[in-house]
Amino acid sequence: MDYSSIANNINYKFTSNAPLFQFGGVSSGLDTASIIEKLMEVESQPLNRLNEKFKELDYKEKAYNAVSDKLRELMDYLIDFKLQSNLIPKSASVSNESILTATASSSTLDGTYSIEVKSLATRSIFESSKLGQDITLTTLFSDINHRYVPEDSVVKLTVNNTEVDINISTSDTINDILTKISDAFTTAGSSATVSFDDTNNRLIIQSSDVFELSQTSGNFMYVFNLNDANLIADGSGNYTLESTKDIGSYLTSKTLSELGITGSGSFTINGISISYSQDDTIADLISNINNNLEDITASYDEVNNKIILTAKDMGDVIINVANAPSELGFDTGTFTLGNVAHAVLKTDSGLTYDLYSDTNSFSYNGLEFTALSVGTTNVSVNTDTDSIIEKVKDFVDKWNETTDYLYTKLTESKVKNKDESEMTDEEKIQGYLKNDQYLRKVFDKMRNYLYESYGGKYLWELGIKSGDAGIGFENTMKGHIELDEDKLREFISKNGTDAVWKFFGDENGFASQVKDYLYELTKFNGEIDQIAGVSGRIEREKRTLAKQMANWIEILQKKEQDLWQKFSAMEEAISKLNAQGAYLAQALAKK
């Protein structure tokens, strides 16, 4: 950091108070500027030393903060690592995944669970009866105008390679239309059963011959919802063409007056008032219900021409509609009460548990399963030993990465023979913590954790060890550890997976204690923060140095100004002497 930036931080300027333009040596012939510059270089040595010390403190502070970041990284890792659900994963295998899906937590006992899903959770549903007037065989084609305005139409029947035109008039009744279609089949040398389902309001055509209906003119196929219908073969040599939806269905843009409702009023759903007017559209009514009811969703079923009220929550939710206009069909509607899901779970030991849920999701001792269909299946829960081994291996790698970093910081030297402007940020702070007493204390504390007992057991019993001789001894000095996978498997086999978790994740376990120690080091106003934080010891020393440097800058500014004044006075005196000498020489020359 240069002097000016330090001085500016405490409201000083690193600029001289001497005149902006200075000319030295005019009379004396001396290089005044160079002389003053050399003199100031000597005078500024104390300031240079302060600046070097300031830079060293700044880099040391950054080095400490880098260490804090590395330790915090290990702490965050240990927080997740020590969780029982992460360290001791369990697998749940379902024999029939069409019945349910399942997951097991670390608290689930290994074994096989027989689960019978007796019922699924369902939502309560209130279906209105059909909207509008009944459609019968005597209804005119022209009156089926809820979605389209019926037009005189020509429909082409193709059967047995014969084409027959069917002329349909808007004045025809549904019964007339059935007769015309049936006669067309006869004309083509075929036969068909043509009927109208007045319960579902659908036209049905059945024949033993493959046939096709196509629109030549008009819109009959659209009014009777045959335009998107497919010819269906039943496997017995019969073919059926049927309306895809109720021919009396309405566009939701139709007004309530078109359903036969006059005036305005209100009705209640579960005690909540719903207002309406004859000028409201069906869409307006649906929106009004949804805006006023939090636990029920309303929709219009255009396939069946009904208003559907559905409970948002599964289970036995009551839906009660009162005082609604008869044209909406609620007074003759059908209510179906929702069910809660029911499952029976049996353990290996023969114990049986009845479980109930209104979401189709169940929980038993850490075993979570979601029912998909009714039936019986087995769920096998096993400890995933391979995953435990991988988790511990990851821990060993993370530990070694951290201790490597600390050991390197304790032993590395500063970068030499390289200009500071060419250094990376990491290179600039390199070597500033070499043999640092505080960092040595932290490093030794980390190594000591490797040799302590946790719940009466040691790391080496789990197959985690550091070397004792040769390369192993060097690893010990670095705080390195290694994992013997076979020994860890043997430990799990003899002591169970719970012993592994207790060693690491228990309140007094290895990972928990190390995590707590790292927290004390890296927290706000923790040990490292008290050294290298914004209010730490190093920052206080830097502020003191900055003030000293600012004072030195002021002193040097005054010295530089004094030197210029003295040299200027000397130049002025020499100039006067030169003038006097010239005068004397001129006077003598005249005599």
PDB file of C-alpha atoms in Angstrom, residues 331-494:
ATOM      1  CA  ASP A 331     -80.034 -29.632  -5.562  1.00  0.00           C
ATOM      2  CA  THR A 332     -80.000 -32.921  -7.494  1.00  0.00           C
ATOM      3  CA  GLY A 333     -76.224 -33.344  -7.512  1.00  0.00           C
ATOM      4  CA  THR A 334     -74.133 -36.182  -6.122  1.00  0.00           C
ATOM      5  CA  PHE A 335     -71.758 -35.886  -3.153  1.00  0.00           C
ATOM      6  CA  THR A 336     -68.958 -38.418  -2.688  1.00  0.00           C
ATOM      7  CA  LEU A 337     -67.151 -38.282   0.653  1.00  0.00           C
ATOM      8  CA  GLY A 338     -63.372 -38.521   0.459  1.00  0.00           C
ATOM      9  CA  ASN A 339     -61.456 -41.279   2.227  1.00  0.00           C
ATOM     10  CA  VAL A 340     -58.309 -41.387   4.311  1.00  0.00           C
ATOM     11  CA  ALA A 341     -55.615 -43.794   3.187  1.00  0.00           C
ATOM     12  CA  HIS A 342     -55.267 -46.976   5.224  1.00  0.00           C
ATOM     13  CA  ALA A 343     -52.264 -49.299   5.277  1.00  0.00           C
ATOM     14  CA  VAL A 344     -51.368 -52.291   7.444  1.00  0.00           C
ATOM     15  CA  LEU A 345     -47.655 -52.754   8.185  1.00  0.00           C
ATOM     16  CA  LYS A 346     -46.151 -55.990   9.522  1.00  0.00           C
ATOM     17  CA  THR A 347     -42.609 -56.254  10.859  1.00  0.00           C
ATOM     18  CA  ASP A 348     -40.223 -59.223  10.811  1.00  0.00           C
ATOM     19  CA  SER A 349     -41.148 -59.911  14.415  1.00  0.00           C
ATOM     20  CA  GLY A 350     -44.831 -60.257  13.525  1.00  0.00           C
ATOM     21  CA  LEU A 351     -46.044 -56.975  14.995  1.00  0.00           C
ATOM     22  CA  THR A 352     -48.885 -55.355  13.042  1.00  0.00           C
ATOM     23  CA  TYR A 353     -49.641 -51.645  12.819  1.00  0.00           C
ATOM     24  CA  ASP A 354     -52.642 -49.889  11.266  1.00  0.00           C
ATOM     25  CA  LEU A 355     -51.530 -46.633   9.659  1.00  0.00           C
ATOM     26  CA  TYR A 356     -53.788 -43.849   8.383  1.00  0.00           C
ATOM     27  CA  SER A 357     -53.055 -40.794   6.253  1.00  0.00           C
ATOM     28  CA  ASP A 358     -55.041 -38.167   4.386  1.00  0.00           C
ATOM     29  CA  THR A 359     -52.184 -37.604   1.906  1.00  0.00           C
ATOM     30  CA  ASN A 360     -51.296 -41.210   0.888  1.00  0.00           C
ATOM     31  CA  SER A 361     -47.931 -40.689   2.616  1.00  0.00           C
ATOM     32  CA  PHE A 362     -47.069 -42.754   5.694  1.00  0.00           C
ATOM     33  CA  SER A 363     -44.265 -42.861   8.233  1.00  0.00           C
ATOM     34  CA  TYR A 364     -43.178 -45.639  10.568  1.00  0.00           C
ATOM     35  CA  ASN A 365     -39.939 -45.430  12.589  1.00  0.00           C
ATOM     36  CA  GLY A 366     -38.097 -43.559   9.845  1.00  0.00           C
ATOM     37  CA  LEU A 367     -39.607 -45.607   7.005  1.00  0.00           C
ATOM     38  CA  GLU A 368     -41.434 -43.221   4.681  1.00  0.00           C
ATOM     39  CA  PHE A 369     -43.711 -44.602   1.980  1.00  0.00           C
ATOM     40  CA  THR A 370     -46.293 -43.230  -0.429  1.00  0.00           C
ATOM     41  CA  ALA A 371     -49.207 -45.406  -1.502  1.00  0.00           C
ATOM     42  CA  LEU A 372     -49.948 -45.527  -5.227  1.00  0.00           C
ATOM     43  CA  SER A 373     -52.549 -48.289  -5.464  1.00  0.00           C
ATOM     44  CA  VAL A 374     -54.337 -50.892  -3.358  1.00  0.00           C
ATOM     45  CA  GLY A 375     -52.405 -54.122  -2.820  1.00  0.00           C
ATOM     46  CA  THR A 376     -49.693 -55.852  -0.790  1.00  0.00           C
ATOM     47  CA  THR A 377     -45.938 -55.587  -1.243  1.00  0.00           C
ATOM     48  CA  ASN A 378     -42.714 -56.067   0.728  1.00  0.00           C
ATOM     49  CA  VAL A 379     -40.187 -53.379   1.585  1.00  0.00           C
ATOM     50  CA  SER A 380     -36.647 -54.518   2.406  1.00  0.00           C
ATOM     51  CA  VAL A 381     -34.536 -52.078   4.425  1.00  0.00           C
ATOM     52  CA  ASN A 382     -30.771 -52.551   4.519  1.00  0.00           C
ATOM     53  CA  THR A 383     -27.821 -50.524   5.710  1.00  0.00           C
ATOM     54  CA  ASP A 384     -25.756 -49.307   2.784  1.00  0.00           C
ATOM     55  CA  THR A 385     -22.304 -50.222   4.089  1.00  0.00           C
ATOM     56  CA  ASP A 386     -20.583 -49.221   0.847  1.00  0.00           C
ATOM     57  CA  SER A 387     -22.008 -45.709   1.177  1.00  0.00           C
ATOM     58  CA  ILE A 388     -20.733 -45.480   4.765  1.00  0.00           C
ATOM     59  CA  ILE A 389     -17.248 -46.430   3.550  1.00  0.00           C
ATOM     60  CA  GLU A 390     -17.426 -43.746   0.854  1.00  0.00           C
ATOM     61  CA  LYS A 391     -18.600 -41.136   3.379  1.00  0.00           C
ATOM     62  CA  VAL A 392     -15.669 -41.902   5.696  1.00  0.00           C
ATOM     63  CA  LYS A 393     -13.241 -41.858   2.749  1.00  0.00           C
ATOM     64  CA  ASP A 394     -14.518 -38.412   1.802  1.00  0.00           C
ATOM     65  CA  PHE A 395     -14.013 -37.289   5.398  1.00  0.00           C
ATOM     66  CA  VAL A 396     -10.410 -38.560   5.391  1.00  0.00           C
ATOM     67  CA  ASP A 397      -9.714 -36.665   2.157  1.00  0.00           C
ATOM     68  CA  LYS A 398     -11.263 -33.465   3.525  1.00  0.00           C
ATOM     69  CA  TRP A 399      -9.302 -33.747   6.777  1.00  0.00           C
ATOM     70  CA  ASN A 400      -6.013 -34.279   4.933  1.00  0.00           C
ATOM     71  CA  GLU A 401      -6.750 -31.372   2.605  1.00  0.00           C
ATOM     72  CA  THR A 402      -7.184 -29.078   5.624  1.00  0.00           C
ATOM     73  CA  THR A 403      -4.154 -30.253   7.602  1.00  0.00           C
ATOM     74  CA  ASP A 404      -2.036 -30.094   4.432  1.00  0.00           C
ATOM     75  CA  TYR A 405      -3.031 -26.465   4.074  1.00  0.00           C
ATOM     76  CA  LEU A 406      -2.179 -25.642   7.700  1.00  0.00           C
ATOM     77  CA  TYR A 407       1.153 -27.494   7.560  1.00  0.00           C
ATOM     78  CA  THR A 408       2.075 -25.699   4.335  1.00  0.00           C
ATOM     79  CA  LYS A 409       1.306 -22.307   5.890  1.00  0.00           C
ATOM     80  CA  LEU A 410       3.523 -23.184   8.863  1.00  0.00           C
ATOM     81  CA  THR A 411       6.497 -24.237   6.735  1.00  0.00           C
ATOM     82  CA  GLU A 412       6.415 -22.287   3.453  1.00  0.00           C
ATOM     83  CA  SER A 413       8.771 -19.375   2.791  1.00  0.00           C
ATOM     84  CA  LYS A 414       8.038 -16.049   1.173  1.00  0.00           C
ATOM     85  CA  VAL A 415       8.192 -15.828  -2.607  1.00  0.00           C
ATOM     86  CA  LYS A 416      11.517 -14.413  -3.760  1.00  0.00           C
ATOM     87  CA  ASN A 417      12.991 -13.315  -7.072  1.00  0.00           C
ATOM     88  CA  LYS A 418       9.578 -12.267  -8.365  1.00  0.00           C
ATOM     89  CA  ASP A 419       8.183  -8.779  -8.666  1.00  0.00           C
ATOM     90  CA  GLU A 420       5.178  -8.176  -6.432  1.00  0.00           C
ATOM     91  CA  SER A 421       3.119  -6.916  -9.366  1.00  0.00           C
ATOM     92  CA  GLU A 422       3.506 -10.336 -11.013  1.00  0.00           C
ATOM     93  CA  MET A 423       2.480 -12.337  -7.927  1.00  0.00           C
ATOM     94  CA  THR A 424      -0.910 -13.947  -7.409  1.00  0.00           C
ATOM     95  CA  ASP A 425      -2.871 -13.081  -4.278  1.00  0.00           C
ATOM     96  CA  GLU A 426      -1.860 -16.456  -2.829  1.00  0.00           C
ATOM     97  CA  GLU A 427       1.819 -15.822  -3.536  1.00  0.00           C
ATOM     98  CA  LYS A 428       1.682 -12.403  -1.876  1.00  0.00           C
ATOM     99  CA  ILE A 429       0.611 -13.863   1.486  1.00  0.00           C
ATOM    100  CA  GLN A 430       2.907 -16.876   1.249  1.00  0.00           C
ATOM    101  CA  GLY A 431       5.362 -17.266   4.119  1.00  0.00           C
ATOM    102  CA  TYR A 432       3.789 -14.714   6.451  1.00  0.00           C
ATOM    103  CA  LEU A 433       2.576 -17.435   8.844  1.00  0.00           C
ATOM    104  CA  LYS A 434       5.766 -19.473   8.819  1.00  0.00           C
ATOM    105  CA  ASN A 435       6.358 -20.836  12.341  1.00  0.00           C
ATOM    106  CA  ASP A 436       3.479 -18.674  13.590  1.00  0.00           C
ATOM    107  CA  GLN A 437       2.856 -19.581  17.239  1.00  0.00           C
ATOM    108  CA  TYR A 438      -0.915 -19.239  17.115  1.00  0.00           C
ATOM    109  CA  LEU A 439      -1.269 -21.282  13.926  1.00  0.00           C
ATOM    110  CA  ARG A 440       1.042 -23.910  15.447  1.00  0.00           C
ATOM    111  CA  LYS A 441      -1.281 -24.125  18.443  1.00  0.00           C
ATOM    112  CA  VAL A 442      -4.299 -24.651  16.162  1.00  0.00           C
ATOM    113  CA  PHE A 443      -2.480 -27.268  14.092  1.00  0.00           C
ATOM    114  CA  ASP A 444      -1.345 -29.196  17.171  1.00  0.00           C
ATOM    115  CA  LYS A 445      -4.868 -29.108  18.586  1.00  0.00           C
ATOM    116  CA  MET A 446      -6.199 -30.571  15.327  1.00  0.00           C
ATOM    117  CA  ARG A 447      -3.630 -33.380  15.441  1.00  0.00           C
ATOM    118  CA  ASN A 448      -4.407 -34.128  19.080  1.00  0.00           C
ATOM    119  CA  TYR A 449      -8.037 -34.857  18.191  1.00  0.00           C
ATOM    120  CA  LEU A 450      -6.771 -37.881  16.253  1.00  0.00           C
ATOM    121  CA  TYR A 451      -5.503 -39.606  19.388  1.00  0.00           C
ATOM    122  CA  GLU A 452      -8.333 -38.966  21.814  1.00  0.00           C
ATOM    123  CA  SER A 453     -11.064 -41.423  22.829  1.00  0.00           C
ATOM    124  CA  TYR A 454     -14.687 -40.915  21.786  1.00  0.00           C
ATOM    125  CA  GLY A 455     -17.265 -43.046  23.545  1.00  0.00           C
ATOM    126  CA  GLY A 456     -14.496 -45.365  24.655  1.00  0.00           C
ATOM    127  CA  LYS A 457     -13.214 -45.926  21.131  1.00  0.00           C
ATOM    128  CA  TYR A 458     -10.334 -44.569  19.069  1.00  0.00           C
ATOM    129  CA  LEU A 459      -9.974 -43.690  15.388  1.00  0.00           C
ATOM    130  CA  TRP A 460      -7.624 -46.593  14.768  1.00  0.00           C
ATOM    131  CA  GLU A 461     -10.351 -49.026  15.855  1.00  0.00           C
ATOM    132  CA  LEU A 462     -12.420 -47.830  12.878  1.00  0.00           C
ATOM    133  CA  GLY A 463      -9.469 -48.312  10.543  1.00  0.00           C
ATOM    134  CA  ILE A 464      -8.459 -44.638  10.538  1.00  0.00           C
ATOM    135  CA  LYS A 465      -4.820 -44.163  11.436  1.00  0.00           C
ATOM    136  CA  SER A 466      -1.751 -42.000  10.944  1.00  0.00           C
ATOM    137  CA  GLY A 467       1.726 -43.404  10.355  1.00  0.00           C
ATOM    138  CA  ASP A 468       4.275 -44.114  13.083  1.00  0.00           C
ATOM    139  CA  ALA A 469       7.516 -44.514  11.163  1.00  0.00           C
ATOM    140  CA  GLY A 470       9.122 -43.625   7.846  1.00  0.00           C
ATOM    141  CA  ILE A 471       6.666 -41.993   5.488  1.00  0.00           C
ATOM    142  CA  GLY A 472       3.980 -42.732   8.049  1.00  0.00           C
ATOM    143  CA  PHE A 473       5.832 -40.608  10.601  1.00  0.00           C
ATOM    144  CA  GLU A 474       5.967 -37.732   8.139  1.00  0.00           C
ATOM    145  CA  ASN A 475       2.213 -38.103   7.672  1.00  0.00           C
ATOM    146  CA  THR A 476       1.802 -37.960  11.434  1.00  0.00           C
ATOM    147  CA  MET A 477       3.739 -34.696  11.547  1.00  0.00           C
ATOM    148  CA  LYS A 478       1.448 -33.310   8.865  1.00  0.00           C
ATOM    149  CA  GLY A 479      -1.682 -34.490  10.653  1.00  0.00           C
ATOM    150  CA  HIS A 480      -2.484 -36.926   7.837  1.00  0.00           C
ATOM    151  CA  ILE A 481      -4.784 -39.917   8.310  1.00  0.00           C
ATOM    152  CA  GLU A 482      -5.475 -43.015   6.200  1.00  0.00           C
ATOM    153  CA  LEU A 483      -8.456 -45.380   5.998  1.00  0.00           C
ATOM    154  CA  ASP A 484      -8.227 -49.160   6.109  1.00  0.00           C
ATOM    155  CA  GLU A 485     -11.544 -50.065   4.454  1.00  0.00           C
ATOM    156  CA  ASP A 486     -11.421 -53.717   5.497  1.00  0.00           C
ATOM    157  CA  LYS A 487     -10.955 -52.767   9.128  1.00  0.00           C
ATOM    158  CA  LEU A 488     -13.868 -50.315   8.976  1.00  0.00           C
ATOM    159  CA  ARG A 489     -16.088 -53.034   7.477  1.00  0.00           C
ATOM    160  CA  GLU A 490     -15.011 -55.359  10.275  1.00  0.00           C
ATOM    161  CA  PHE A 491     -15.839 -52.690  12.854  1.00  0.00           C
ATOM    162  CA  ILE A 492     -19.315 -52.203  11.343  1.00  0.00           C
ATOM    163  CA  SER A 493     -19.881 -55.962  11.276  1.00  0.00           C
ATOM    164  CA  LYS A 494     -19.000 -56.329  14.967  1.00  0.00           C
TER     165      LYS A 494
END
